[in-house]
Coordinates of C-alpha atoms and ligand atoms in Angstrom, one line a residue:
M217 CA -72.8 -64.9 -26.0
G218 CA -73.3 -67.3 -28.9
T219 CA -76.3 -69.5 -29.4
V220 CA -76.5 -72.3 -26.9
E221 CA -78.0 -75.6 -28.1
P222 CA -80.5 -77.1 -25.8
Q223 CA -79.2 -80.1 -23.9
I224 CA -79.8 -83.2 -25.9
A225 CA -80.7 -86.3 -23.8
T226 CA -78.5 -89.3 -24.1
E227 CA -79.6 -92.3 -26.3
A228 CA -80.5 -94.3 -23.2
Q229 CA -82.7 -91.5 -22.0
Q230 CA -84.6 -90.0 -24.8
Q231 CA -86.8 -88.0 -22.5
T232 CA -86.6 -84.5 -21.2
D233 CA -88.7 -82.8 -18.5
G234 CA -90.2 -79.4 -17.6
F235 CA -87.2 -78.3 -15.6
Q236 CA -84.8 -78.9 -18.5
L237 CA -87.1 -77.3 -21.0
V238 CA -87.3 -74.1 -19.0
I239 CA -83.6 -74.0 -18.7
D240 CA -83.1 -74.7 -22.4
A241 CA -85.6 -72.1 -23.4
L242 CA -83.8 -69.5 -21.3
K243 CA -80.4 -70.4 -22.6
L244 CA -81.6 -70.5 -26.2
N245 CA -82.7 -66.9 -25.8
E246 CA -79.4 -65.9 -24.1
L247 CA -81.0 -65.3 -20.7
D248 CA -78.1 -66.4 -18.7
T249 CA -78.8 -65.0 -15.2
I250 CA -81.5 -65.9 -12.7
Y251 CA -82.1 -63.7 -9.6
G252 CA -84.2 -65.7 -7.2
L253 CA -84.8 -67.6 -4.0
P254 CA -85.2 -71.4 -3.8
G255 CA -87.9 -73.6 -2.3
I256 CA -90.7 -75.8 -3.3
P257 CA -91.4 -76.2 -6.2
I258 CA -88.4 -74.5 -7.8
T259 CA -85.4 -75.7 -5.8
D260 CA -84.3 -78.2 -8.4
L261 CA -84.8 -75.6 -11.1
T262 CA -82.2 -73.4 -9.4
R263 CA -79.8 -76.3 -9.0
R264 CA -80.2 -77.6 -12.5
A265 CA -80.0 -74.1 -14.0
Q266 CA -76.7 -73.6 -12.2
A267 CA -75.5 -77.1 -13.4
A268 CA -76.4 -76.1 -16.9
G269 CA -74.2 -73.0 -16.7
L270 CA -76.6 -70.3 -15.9
R271 CA -75.7 -67.8 -13.2
V272 CA -78.1 -68.3 -10.3
L273 CA -78.0 -65.6 -7.7
S274 CA -79.8 -66.4 -4.5
F275 CA -81.2 -63.6 -2.4
R276 CA -82.4 -63.4 1.2
H277 CA -85.8 -62.0 0.2
E278 CA -87.6 -62.2 -3.2
Q279 CA -88.3 -58.5 -3.3
N280 CA -84.6 -57.8 -3.6
A281 CA -84.2 -60.5 -6.3
G282 CA -87.0 -58.9 -8.2
Y283 CA -85.5 -55.4 -8.0
A284 CA -82.2 -56.9 -9.2
A285 CA -84.0 -58.5 -12.2
S286 CA -85.8 -55.3 -13.0
I287 CA -82.7 -53.2 -13.1
A288 CA -80.8 -55.9 -15.0
G289 CA -83.6 -55.4 -17.6
F290 CA -83.0 -51.7 -17.7
L291 CA -79.3 -52.1 -18.1
T292 CA -79.3 -54.8 -20.7
Q293 CA -82.5 -54.4 -22.7
K294 CA -83.1 -58.1 -22.1
P295 CA -85.8 -59.2 -19.6
G296 CA -84.3 -59.7 -16.1
I297 CA -85.4 -63.1 -14.7
C298 CA -86.7 -63.4 -11.2
L299 CA -87.5 -66.8 -9.9
T300 CA -89.6 -67.4 -6.8
V301 CA -91.6 -70.1 -5.0
S302 CA -95.4 -70.0 -4.8
A303 CA -97.8 -67.7 -2.9
P304 CA -95.6 -65.8 -0.3
G305 CA -92.5 -65.9 -2.4
F306 CA -94.5 -64.8 -5.4
L307 CA -96.1 -62.0 -3.5
N308 CA -92.7 -60.9 -2.3
G309 CA -91.6 -60.7 -5.9
L310 CA -94.7 -59.0 -7.1
N311 CA -93.7 -55.6 -5.8
A312 CA -90.7 -55.6 -8.1
L313 CA -92.9 -56.8 -11.0
A314 CA -95.2 -53.8 -10.5
H315 CA -92.1 -51.6 -10.2
A316 CA -90.7 -53.0 -13.5
T317 CA -94.0 -52.3 -15.2
V318 CA -94.3 -48.7 -13.8
N319 CA -90.7 -47.9 -14.7
C320 CA -90.9 -49.5 -18.2
F321 CA -88.2 -52.1 -17.4
P322 CA -88.3 -55.5 -19.0
M323 CA -88.5 -58.3 -16.5
I324 CA -90.0 -61.7 -16.2
L325 CA -91.2 -63.0 -12.8
I326 CA -91.3 -66.8 -13.0
S327 CA -93.0 -68.3 -10.0
G328 CA -93.8 -71.9 -9.2
S329 CA -97.4 -72.4 -8.2
S330 CA -99.4 -75.2 -6.6
E331 CA -101.8 -77.5 -8.4
R332 CA -104.4 -76.0 -10.6
E333 CA -107.1 -78.5 -9.7
V334 CA -106.6 -77.8 -6.0
V335 CA -106.2 -74.1 -6.3
D336 CA -109.3 -73.7 -8.5
L337 CA -111.4 -75.6 -6.1
Q338 CA -109.8 -73.7 -3.2
Q339 CA -109.0 -76.9 -1.4
G340 CA -106.1 -75.6 0.6
D341 CA -102.9 -76.7 -1.1
Y342 CA -99.5 -75.9 0.3
E343 CA -99.0 -72.2 -0.5
E344 CA -102.2 -72.1 -2.5
M345 CA -102.9 -68.9 -4.5
D346 CA -104.4 -67.9 -7.8
Q347 CA -101.1 -66.2 -8.7
L348 CA -102.0 -65.5 -12.4
A349 CA -105.1 -63.5 -11.5
I350 CA -103.2 -61.6 -8.8
A351 CA -100.3 -60.7 -11.1
K352 CA -102.4 -59.5 -14.0
P353 CA -103.2 -56.0 -12.8
V354 CA -99.6 -55.1 -12.1
A355 CA -98.0 -56.9 -15.0
K356 CA -97.7 -55.8 -18.7
A357 CA -98.7 -59.4 -19.5
A358 CA -99.2 -62.7 -17.6
F359 CA -99.1 -66.3 -18.8
R360 CA -99.4 -69.8 -17.4
V361 CA -97.9 -72.9 -18.9
L362 CA -99.7 -76.2 -18.2
H363 CA -97.9 -78.6 -20.6
A364 CA -94.2 -79.2 -21.0
E365 CA -94.5 -78.9 -24.8
D366 CA -95.8 -75.3 -24.3
I367 CA -92.8 -74.1 -22.3
G368 CA -91.0 -72.8 -25.4
V369 CA -94.1 -70.8 -26.4
G370 CA -94.6 -69.5 -22.9
I371 CA -91.1 -68.2 -22.6
A372 CA -91.1 -66.7 -26.1
R373 CA -94.3 -64.9 -25.3
A374 CA -93.0 -63.6 -22.0
I375 CA -89.8 -62.3 -23.7
R376 CA -91.7 -60.5 -26.4
A377 CA -94.2 -59.0 -24.0
A378 CA -91.4 -57.8 -21.7
V379 CA -89.2 -56.0 -24.3
S380 CA -91.3 -55.0 -27.2
G381 CA -93.0 -51.6 -27.4
R382 CA -93.0 -50.0 -24.0
P383 CA -91.1 -52.5 -21.9
G384 CA -92.6 -53.9 -18.7
G385 CA -92.9 -56.7 -16.1
V386 CA -94.3 -60.0 -17.3
Y387 CA -95.5 -62.8 -15.0
L388 CA -95.0 -66.5 -16.0
D389 CA -96.8 -69.0 -13.9
L390 CA -95.3 -72.5 -13.8
P391 CA -97.3 -75.0 -11.7
A392 CA -95.3 -77.6 -9.8
K393 CA -96.6 -80.5 -11.9
L394 CA -95.1 -79.0 -15.1
F395 CA -91.5 -79.3 -14.0
A396 CA -91.8 -83.1 -13.6
Q397 CA -93.6 -83.7 -16.9
S398 CA -91.6 -85.9 -19.2
I399 CA -91.7 -85.6 -22.9
D400 CA -89.8 -86.9 -25.8
A401 CA -86.5 -85.1 -25.9
A402 CA -86.5 -84.4 -29.7
A403 CA -90.1 -83.1 -29.6
G404 CA -89.1 -81.0 -26.6
K405 CA -86.1 -79.5 -28.4
N406 CA -88.3 -78.8 -31.4
S407 CA -90.9 -77.0 -29.2
L408 CA -88.4 -74.3 -28.1
I409 CA -88.4 -70.9 -29.8
K410 CA -85.5 -68.6 -30.3
V411 CA -87.2 -65.3 -30.4
V412 CA -86.4 -63.3 -33.6
D413 CA -86.4 -59.5 -33.3
A414 CA -87.9 -59.4 -29.8
A415 CA -88.1 -55.6 -29.7
P416 CA -88.6 -54.6 -33.3
R417 CA -87.6 -51.0 -34.3
Q418 CA -90.6 -48.7 -34.6
I419 CA -89.9 -46.2 -37.2
P420 CA -91.6 -42.8 -36.7
A421 CA -93.9 -41.4 -39.4
A422 CA -92.1 -38.8 -41.6
E423 CA -94.9 -36.3 -41.1
A424 CA -94.6 -36.6 -37.3
V425 CA -90.9 -36.0 -37.5
K426 CA -91.4 -33.0 -39.7
R427 CA -94.1 -31.5 -37.5
A428 CA -91.8 -31.8 -34.5
V429 CA -88.8 -30.3 -36.2
D430 CA -90.9 -27.5 -37.6
L431 CA -92.1 -26.7 -34.1
L432 CA -88.6 -26.7 -32.7
R433 CA -87.4 -24.4 -35.6
S434 CA -90.1 -21.9 -34.6
S435 CA -88.9 -21.8 -31.0
K436 CA -87.0 -18.9 -29.4
K437 CA -86.4 -20.8 -26.2
P438 CA -86.3 -24.6 -26.9
L439 CA -85.5 -27.2 -24.3
I440 CA -84.8 -30.9 -24.4
I441 CA -85.7 -33.2 -21.5
L442 CA -84.0 -36.6 -21.5
G443 CA -85.7 -39.4 -19.5
K444 CA -84.8 -42.9 -18.5
G445 CA -86.5 -44.2 -21.7
A446 CA -83.7 -42.4 -23.6
A447 CA -81.1 -44.0 -21.3
Y448 CA -82.7 -47.4 -21.8
A449 CA -82.7 -47.0 -25.6
Q450 CA -78.9 -47.2 -25.9
A451 CA -78.9 -44.6 -28.7
D452 CA -76.2 -42.6 -26.8
A453 CA -74.1 -41.3 -29.7
D454 CA -77.1 -40.2 -31.7
I455 CA -78.8 -38.5 -28.7
R456 CA -75.6 -36.6 -28.1
A457 CA -75.3 -35.7 -31.7
L458 CA -78.9 -34.4 -31.7
V459 CA -78.3 -32.2 -28.6
E460 CA -75.0 -30.9 -29.9
K461 CA -76.1 -30.3 -33.5
T462 CA -79.3 -28.5 -32.5
G463 CA -77.5 -26.6 -29.7
I464 CA -80.6 -26.9 -27.6
P465 CA -80.1 -26.8 -23.8
Y466 CA -81.2 -30.0 -22.0
L467 CA -82.2 -31.4 -18.7
S468 CA -81.7 -35.0 -17.6
M469 CA -84.2 -36.8 -15.5
S470 CA -82.6 -38.7 -12.6
M471 CA -81.7 -41.9 -14.4
A472 CA -80.8 -40.1 -17.6
K473 CA -78.0 -38.3 -15.8
G474 CA -74.8 -39.0 -17.6
L475 CA -76.4 -39.8 -20.9
L476 CA -74.5 -36.7 -21.8
P477 CA -72.0 -35.8 -19.1
D478 CA -73.5 -33.6 -16.4
N479 CA -70.7 -31.0 -17.0
H480 CA -71.6 -30.6 -20.6
E481 CA -72.0 -27.0 -21.5
Q482 CA -75.5 -27.4 -22.8
S483 CA -76.7 -29.0 -19.6
A484 CA -79.3 -26.7 -18.0
S485 CA -79.6 -28.8 -14.8
A486 CA -78.1 -26.0 -12.6
A487 CA -80.7 -23.7 -14.0
R488 CA -83.7 -26.1 -13.9
S489 CA -86.1 -23.8 -12.1
Y490 CA -85.3 -21.1 -14.6
V491 CA -85.6 -23.1 -17.9
L492 CA -88.9 -25.0 -17.1
P493 CA -91.1 -21.9 -16.8
E494 CA -89.2 -20.0 -19.5
A495 CA -89.0 -22.5 -22.3
D496 CA -91.4 -22.1 -25.2
V497 CA -91.0 -25.5 -26.9
V498 CA -90.0 -28.6 -24.9
M499 CA -89.0 -31.8 -26.5
L500 CA -89.4 -34.8 -24.2
I501 CA -87.3 -37.8 -25.2
G502 CA -88.3 -40.9 -23.2
A503 CA -89.7 -39.0 -20.2
R504 CA -93.3 -38.9 -19.1
L505 CA -95.0 -35.7 -17.9
N506 CA -95.8 -37.3 -14.6
W507 CA -95.4 -36.0 -11.0
L508 CA -91.6 -35.9 -11.5
L509 CA -92.2 -33.1 -14.1
S510 CA -95.0 -31.6 -12.1
H511 CA -97.5 -32.9 -14.8
G512 CA -96.3 -30.3 -17.2
K513 CA -98.2 -27.5 -15.4
G514 CA -98.4 -25.3 -12.4
K515 CA -95.7 -23.0 -10.9
T516 CA -92.8 -25.1 -12.0
W517 CA -93.8 -24.5 -15.6
G518 CA -94.8 -20.8 -15.2
G519 CA -98.5 -21.5 -14.6
K520 CA -100.2 -19.6 -11.8
G521 CA -102.2 -22.2 -9.9
H522 CA -101.2 -25.8 -9.7
K523 CA -103.6 -26.7 -12.6
D524 CA -102.5 -23.8 -14.8
W525 CA -100.4 -24.5 -17.9
G526 CA -97.4 -22.3 -18.5
G527 CA -98.0 -21.9 -22.2
Q528 CA -95.2 -24.2 -23.5
K529 CA -95.6 -26.4 -26.6
F530 CA -94.5 -30.0 -26.3
V531 CA -92.8 -32.5 -28.6
Q532 CA -92.9 -36.0 -27.1
V533 CA -90.8 -38.8 -28.4
D534 CA -92.1 -42.1 -27.0
I535 CA -92.7 -45.7 -28.1
S536 CA -96.1 -45.7 -26.5
P537 CA -98.8 -44.1 -28.7
Q538 CA -101.0 -43.6 -25.7
E539 CA -98.6 -41.5 -23.7
A540 CA -99.2 -38.2 -25.5
D541 CA -101.8 -35.8 -23.9
S542 CA -101.7 -37.7 -20.6
N543 CA -101.3 -34.5 -18.6
V544 CA -101.2 -31.5 -21.1
R545 CA -101.6 -31.2 -24.8
I546 CA -98.7 -32.6 -26.8
D547 CA -98.4 -30.5 -30.0
A548 CA -96.1 -32.9 -31.8
P549 CA -96.1 -36.5 -30.7
V550 CA -93.5 -38.7 -32.3
V551 CA -94.2 -42.3 -31.8
G552 CA -91.3 -44.7 -32.3
D553 CA -88.3 -46.2 -30.7
I554 CA -85.9 -43.5 -29.5
G555 CA -83.0 -44.7 -31.7
S556 CA -85.1 -44.5 -34.9
C557 CA -86.7 -41.2 -33.9
V558 CA -83.4 -39.5 -33.0
S559 CA -81.8 -40.7 -36.2
A560 CA -84.9 -39.4 -38.2
F561 CA -84.5 -36.0 -36.4
L562 CA -80.8 -35.9 -37.3
N563 CA -81.7 -36.6 -40.9
E564 CA -84.4 -33.9 -40.9
I565 CA -82.0 -31.2 -39.7
K566 CA -79.3 -32.1 -42.2
S567 CA -80.8 -29.6 -44.6
G568 CA -80.0 -26.8 -42.3
W569 CA -80.5 -25.8 -38.7
A570 CA -80.2 -22.5 -36.8
K571 CA -79.0 -22.8 -33.2
P572 CA -81.2 -21.2 -30.5
P573 CA -81.1 -17.4 -30.0
V574 CA -78.0 -16.4 -28.0
E575 CA -80.2 -14.4 -25.6
W576 CA -81.7 -17.7 -24.4
L577 CA -78.4 -19.5 -24.1
N578 CA -76.8 -16.6 -22.3
A579 CA -79.6 -16.2 -19.8
I580 CA -79.3 -19.9 -19.0
S581 CA -75.5 -19.7 -18.7
A582 CA -75.8 -16.7 -16.4
K583 CA -78.2 -18.6 -14.1
K584 CA -75.9 -21.6 -14.1
T585 CA -72.9 -19.6 -13.2
T586 CA -74.7 -18.0 -10.2
N587 CA -76.1 -21.3 -9.0
V588 CA -72.9 -23.3 -9.4
A589 CA -71.0 -20.7 -7.5
K590 CA -73.6 -20.9 -4.7
M591 CA -73.4 -24.6 -4.6
A592 CA -69.6 -24.6 -4.6
E593 CA -69.7 -22.4 -1.5
T594 CA -72.0 -24.8 0.3
L595 CA -69.9 -27.8 -0.7
A596 CA -66.7 -26.2 0.6
K597 CA -68.0 -25.9 4.1
T598 CA -66.9 -28.6 6.6
P599 CA -69.4 -28.6 9.5
S600 CA -69.2 -31.0 12.3
P601 CA -71.0 -33.3 12.4
M602 CA -71.1 -33.7 8.6
N603 CA -74.2 -32.6 6.7
F604 CA -75.4 -34.1 3.4
H605 CA -73.4 -31.5 1.4
S606 CA -70.0 -32.1 3.0
A607 CA -70.4 -35.9 2.8
L608 CA -71.6 -35.8 -0.8
N609 CA -68.8 -33.5 -1.8
V610 CA -66.6 -36.5 -1.2
V611 CA -68.9 -38.8 -3.2
R612 CA -68.9 -36.3 -6.0
D613 CA -65.1 -36.4 -6.2
I614 CA -65.0 -40.2 -6.0
I615 CA -67.5 -40.6 -8.9
K616 CA -65.6 -38.0 -10.9
A617 CA -62.4 -40.1 -10.5
N618 CA -64.3 -43.3 -11.3
P619 CA -66.8 -42.4 -14.0
D620 CA -67.4 -46.1 -14.9
A621 CA -68.7 -46.9 -11.4
M622 CA -72.4 -47.6 -11.0
L623 CA -74.2 -45.3 -8.6
V624 CA -77.2 -46.7 -6.7
N625 CA -79.2 -44.2 -4.8
E626 CA -82.2 -44.2 -2.5
G627 CA -83.6 -42.3 0.5
A628 CA -85.3 -38.9 0.7
N629 CA -82.6 -36.3 1.5
A630 CA -80.0 -38.9 0.7
L631 CA -81.6 -39.2 -2.7
D632 CA -82.3 -35.6 -3.6
F633 CA -79.0 -34.2 -2.5
T634 CA -77.0 -36.9 -4.2
R635 CA -78.9 -36.4 -7.5
S636 CA -78.2 -32.7 -7.5
I637 CA -74.6 -32.8 -6.1
V638 CA -73.1 -35.9 -7.7
D639 CA -72.4 -35.4 -11.4
M640 CA -72.6 -38.4 -13.7
Y641 CA -70.4 -38.7 -16.8
K642 CA -71.5 -41.8 -18.6
P643 CA -74.9 -43.3 -19.7
R644 CA -76.9 -45.7 -17.4
K645 CA -74.5 -45.3 -14.4
R646 CA -77.2 -43.9 -12.1
I647 CA -80.0 -46.1 -10.9
D648 CA -82.4 -45.1 -8.2
V649 CA -85.9 -45.1 -6.7
G650 CA -87.5 -44.5 -10.1
T651 CA -91.1 -43.5 -11.0
W652 CA -92.6 -44.5 -7.7
G653 CA -89.9 -43.1 -5.5
I654 CA -89.7 -46.5 -3.9
M655 CA -87.5 -47.4 -0.9
G656 CA -86.0 -50.9 -1.0
V657 CA -84.4 -51.1 -4.4
G658 CA -80.9 -50.5 -3.0
M659 CA -79.2 -53.8 -2.4
G660 CA -81.0 -55.7 -5.2
Y661 CA -79.8 -53.0 -7.5
C662 CA -76.2 -53.2 -6.1
V663 CA -76.1 -57.0 -6.8
A664 CA -77.5 -56.7 -10.4
A665 CA -75.3 -53.6 -11.2
A666 CA -72.2 -55.5 -10.1
V667 CA -73.1 -58.7 -11.9
V668 CA -74.2 -57.1 -15.1
T669 CA -71.6 -54.4 -15.5
K670 CA -68.7 -55.9 -13.5
Q671 CA -67.9 -52.3 -12.5
Q672 CA -67.4 -50.9 -9.0
V673 CA -70.8 -50.1 -7.5
I674 CA -71.3 -47.2 -5.1
A675 CA -74.6 -47.1 -3.2
I676 CA -75.6 -43.9 -1.4
E677 CA -78.3 -44.9 1.0
G678 CA -80.6 -43.2 3.5
D679 CA -80.5 -45.1 6.8
S680 CA -84.2 -45.8 6.4
A681 CA -83.9 -46.7 2.8
F682 CA -81.1 -49.2 3.5
G683 CA -83.2 -51.0 6.1
F684 CA -85.6 -52.2 3.4
S685 CA -83.0 -54.5 1.8
G686 CA -80.1 -54.4 4.3
M687 CA -79.9 -58.2 4.8
E688 CA -78.6 -58.5 1.3
V689 CA -75.2 -57.4 2.5
E690 CA -74.8 -61.1 3.1
T691 CA -75.5 -61.7 -0.6
I692 CA -73.0 -59.1 -1.5
C693 CA -70.4 -60.7 0.7
R694 CA -71.3 -64.3 -0.5
Y695 CA -70.7 -63.4 -4.1
N696 CA -67.8 -61.1 -3.2
L697 CA -69.2 -58.2 -5.2
P698 CA -67.3 -54.8 -5.6
V699 CA -70.0 -52.9 -3.8
C700 CA -69.3 -49.9 -1.5
I701 CA -72.4 -48.9 0.5
V702 CA -72.4 -45.5 2.1
I703 CA -75.2 -45.0 4.7
M704 CA -76.1 -41.4 5.2
N705 CA -76.9 -42.0 8.8
N706 CA -79.0 -39.2 10.2
N707 CA -80.8 -41.4 12.8
G708 CA -84.1 -41.7 10.9
V709 CA -86.6 -41.0 8.2
Y710 CA -85.8 -37.4 6.9
K711 CA -84.1 -36.5 10.2
G712 CA -83.5 -37.9 13.6
T713 CA -84.9 -35.2 15.8
D714 CA -88.7 -35.8 16.0
V715 CA -90.0 -36.4 19.5
N716 CA -93.0 -38.2 20.8
P717 CA -95.4 -35.4 21.8
T718 CA -97.0 -37.5 24.6
G719 CA -93.7 -38.0 26.3
G720 CA -94.5 -41.7 26.3
P721 CA -91.8 -44.4 26.1
D722 CA -91.9 -44.9 22.3
V723 CA -89.8 -42.7 20.2
A724 CA -91.3 -40.8 17.3
P725 CA -92.3 -42.8 14.3
T726 CA -89.6 -41.3 12.1
V727 CA -86.7 -41.9 14.5
F728 CA -84.3 -44.9 14.8
V729 CA -81.7 -46.0 17.3
K730 CA -79.3 -43.1 17.7
G731 CA -75.7 -43.6 16.7
A732 CA -76.4 -47.0 15.1
R733 CA -73.3 -48.6 13.5
Y734 CA -74.5 -50.1 10.2
D735 CA -70.9 -50.9 9.3
K736 CA -71.0 -53.8 11.8
L737 CA -73.6 -55.5 9.7
M738 CA -71.1 -55.8 6.9
E739 CA -68.4 -57.0 9.2
A740 CA -70.7 -59.8 10.3
F741 CA -70.4 -61.4 6.9
G742 CA -66.7 -60.8 6.3
G743 CA -67.0 -57.5 4.4
V744 CA -65.2 -54.3 5.4
G745 CA -67.0 -51.9 7.7
A746 CA -65.9 -48.3 8.4
N747 CA -67.3 -45.5 10.5
A748 CA -66.8 -42.0 9.0
T749 CA -67.4 -38.8 11.0
T750 CA -65.5 -36.4 8.8
P751 CA -65.2 -35.9 5.0
A752 CA -61.5 -37.0 5.3
E753 CA -62.5 -40.3 6.9
L754 CA -65.3 -40.9 4.3
R755 CA -62.9 -40.2 1.4
K756 CA -60.3 -42.5 2.8
A757 CA -62.8 -45.3 3.3
M758 CA -64.3 -44.9 -0.1
E759 CA -61.0 -44.8 -1.9
E760 CA -59.9 -47.9 -0.1
A761 CA -63.2 -49.7 -1.1
V762 CA -62.7 -48.7 -4.8
R763 CA -59.1 -49.8 -4.7
S764 CA -59.7 -53.2 -3.0
R765 CA -63.1 -53.9 -4.7
K766 CA -64.1 -55.6 -1.4
P767 CA -67.7 -55.5 -0.1
T768 CA -67.6 -52.4 2.1
L769 CA -70.2 -50.5 4.2
I770 CA -69.4 -47.0 5.4
N771 CA -71.5 -45.6 8.2
A772 CA -71.4 -41.9 7.4
V773 CA -72.5 -40.0 10.5
I774 CA -74.7 -37.1 9.3
D775 CA -76.1 -34.3 11.5
E776 CA -79.5 -35.5 12.5
T777 CA -81.0 -32.1 12.0
A778 CA -79.7 -31.7 8.5
G779 CA -82.5 -33.1 6.4
T780 CA -85.9 -31.7 5.5
E781 CA -89.3 -33.5 5.7
S782 CA -89.8 -35.6 2.5
G783 CA -86.5 -34.3 1.0
R784 CA -87.4 -32.3 -2.2
I785 CA -91.0 -33.5 -2.4
T786 CA -92.3 -31.7 0.7
S787 CA -95.0 -30.3 -1.4
L788 CA -96.6 -33.7 -1.9
N789 CA -97.0 -34.2 1.9
P790 CA -100.7 -33.8 2.8
T791 CA -99.8 -31.5 5.7
A792 CA -97.9 -29.2 3.4
K793 CA -100.8 -29.3 0.9
K794 CA -103.2 -28.2 3.6
K795 CA -101.1 -25.2 4.4
Ligands
ADP905 P1 -88.3 -40.5 -16.4 O1 -88.7 -41.0 -15.0 O2 -86.8 -40.5 -16.5 O3 -88.8 -39.1 -16.6 P2 -90.2 -42.2 -17.5 O4 -90.1 -43.5 -16.9 O5 -91.3 -41.3 -17.0 O6 -88.8 -41.4 -17.5 O7 -90.5 -42.3 -19.1 C1 -89.8 -43.3 -19.9 C2 -90.6 -43.3 -21.2 O8 -89.7 -43.8 -22.2 C3 -91.9 -44.1 -21.2 O9 -93.0 -43.4 -21.5 C4 -91.6 -45.3 -22.2 O10 -92.7 -45.6 -22.9 C5 -90.5 -44.6 -23.0 N1 -89.6 -45.6 -23.6 C6 -89.0 -46.6 -23.0 N2 -88.1 -47.3 -23.9 C7 -88.3 -46.6 -25.1 C8 -87.7 -46.8 -26.4 N3 -86.8 -47.7 -26.6 N4 -88.1 -45.9 -27.3 C9 -89.0 -45.0 -27.1 N5 -89.6 -44.7 -25.9 C10 -89.2 -45.6 -24.9
TZD906 N1 -92.1 -47.3 1.8 C1 -91.7 -47.5 0.5 C2 -91.7 -48.8 -0.1 N2 -91.3 -46.4 -0.3 C3 -91.4 -45.2 0.3 N3 -91.0 -44.2 -0.5 C4 -91.8 -45.0 1.6 C5 -92.1 -46.1 2.3 C6 -91.8 -43.6 2.3 N4 -90.5 -43.0 2.4 C7 -90.0 -42.1 1.4 O1 -90.7 -41.6 0.5 S1 -88.4 -41.7 1.8 C8 -88.4 -42.7 3.1 C9 -89.6 -43.3 3.3 C10 -89.8 -44.3 4.4 C11 -87.1 -42.8 3.9 C12 -86.4 -41.5 4.1 O2 -85.4 -41.7 5.1 P1 -83.9 -42.0 4.7 O3 -83.4 -40.7 4.0 O4 -83.2 -42.2 6.0 O5 -83.8 -43.1 3.8 P2 -83.1 -39.3 4.6 O6 -81.7 -39.0 4.1 O7 -83.1 -39.4 6.1 O8 -84.1 -38.3 4.2
MG907 MG1 -82.2 -40.9 7.2

């Protein structure tokens, strides 16, 4: 999109107002989509933004608009914009703002707020709340604009804070009075800022690059781990070149799947539990050593107790200089943006590079062969009712046939099995529960994925997970988005078989209505619903959805005994910890 000039008032009307300046500032910075929910004091902002040519997508709950904005940020490297009303709308959006910050996604939550004078004296205004103070702890930065002539600066600061360095969620507080403020149109136009170089490259120090490459050269069993920071960086070709030129086996974190195709011969995913404890030097690229990597220690890494370190040495490539040593010693931190770091590595190995010892590569390859064969056997089974494997075997084929489709995924078993069974072939196609393992991102992600990429979206949803954002199927129908939702319906959270030990009238806390027909929800709004009890029915319904690009919801009936408690993270469950 080219530069859009701010709207210039007519001669008769040489004034502009806060509403217009917010719109002009967003347009000037090529922020052309708003995910939000109207109401006092921002209803007219949504109307006027639409009239000014912005895409304004209205949701049924601000949390879903917020998640949409956060993932739009991940996919585009531009801050996703979420717009809400004051207090309750703001709080509904806040969860997504925190999620954006925790996941390092650039997002700006813009909320209308009530009058400062009344809020600060706590006199009980309509939807009164000190929103700025409440947003601060969960935002990367938070700003309030009180004067129309400061709107340009406010939005520029919000953009820079969201996308520079480690990206995150930014809160921008716009009190109701601001929108109605009139100022001279020429002065208003002049006050706007088109942000130059919002996310400046951060070139790594030459000695840091050399230290890292020397450590990798000394390794007999090197391993690369690609995280969602690497996916975000959009340095796809260089990352692939680095992996292929070094010949180092790699693992992809969940949202980095597809950065290199999952069927790449250097992918060690099918031998994950072998390579983590065995590797001697591990290079993390845009991945934190948090719980998702067992904090870099314990049995997963070859340590004996859960606090023991397995003896690996680490290289960590990250834009945040504070990330290194967060969990274990990082022997070679490389601070910079991933694009610049990876190209510096490529330059450093130009002078010569020996591929890893064949013993290491052969051992990984042998493990992979055994594990892939085991998995193929499980996937080939067709139990009745379906289990996660037999249903996901279909999804695996559909994604393989449609590698450009976006895959949205949440749930527990529905998440873990999909991640391990469904291969991804292209970068930034898989978006999921992220760093917090959060339920509720599903439908917001579907809307943003469809709007941003224009590709078919396929959502694989646990029945519990879907419930957090299910009402947005109306939004999906309203905007007629090419979204195919598959509910892995096992009648509850983890499984549907728990019973109330008291024999009382309430069912167990993890159990839902048996045999629910989620497909009917989609039909209520004019979308296509289907019920699938066999892999063949599921395949037919998914193929039809992809062919027609109509909003579709498939209720996939899964054996209610098939799941396990907490999916793959049973070990984090306090009961399991006690044992
Ligand atoms: P995963 O969950 O996939 O393991 P994380 O969210 O834990 O990934 O880690 C992502 C890391 O990537 C963060 O530490 C963040 O600072 C870093 N990061 C994000 N964008 C960039 C970038 N452009 N360049 C370098 N590092 C980045
Ligand atoms: N609330 C929020 C916001 N996030 C969470 N992660 C949870 C609650 C706890 N939780 C999980 O961690 S997974 C899950 C919950 C409620 C749902 C699992 O049930 P499901 O998936 O139907 O989505 P499976 O396939 O039945 O395991
Ligand atoms: Mg379930």
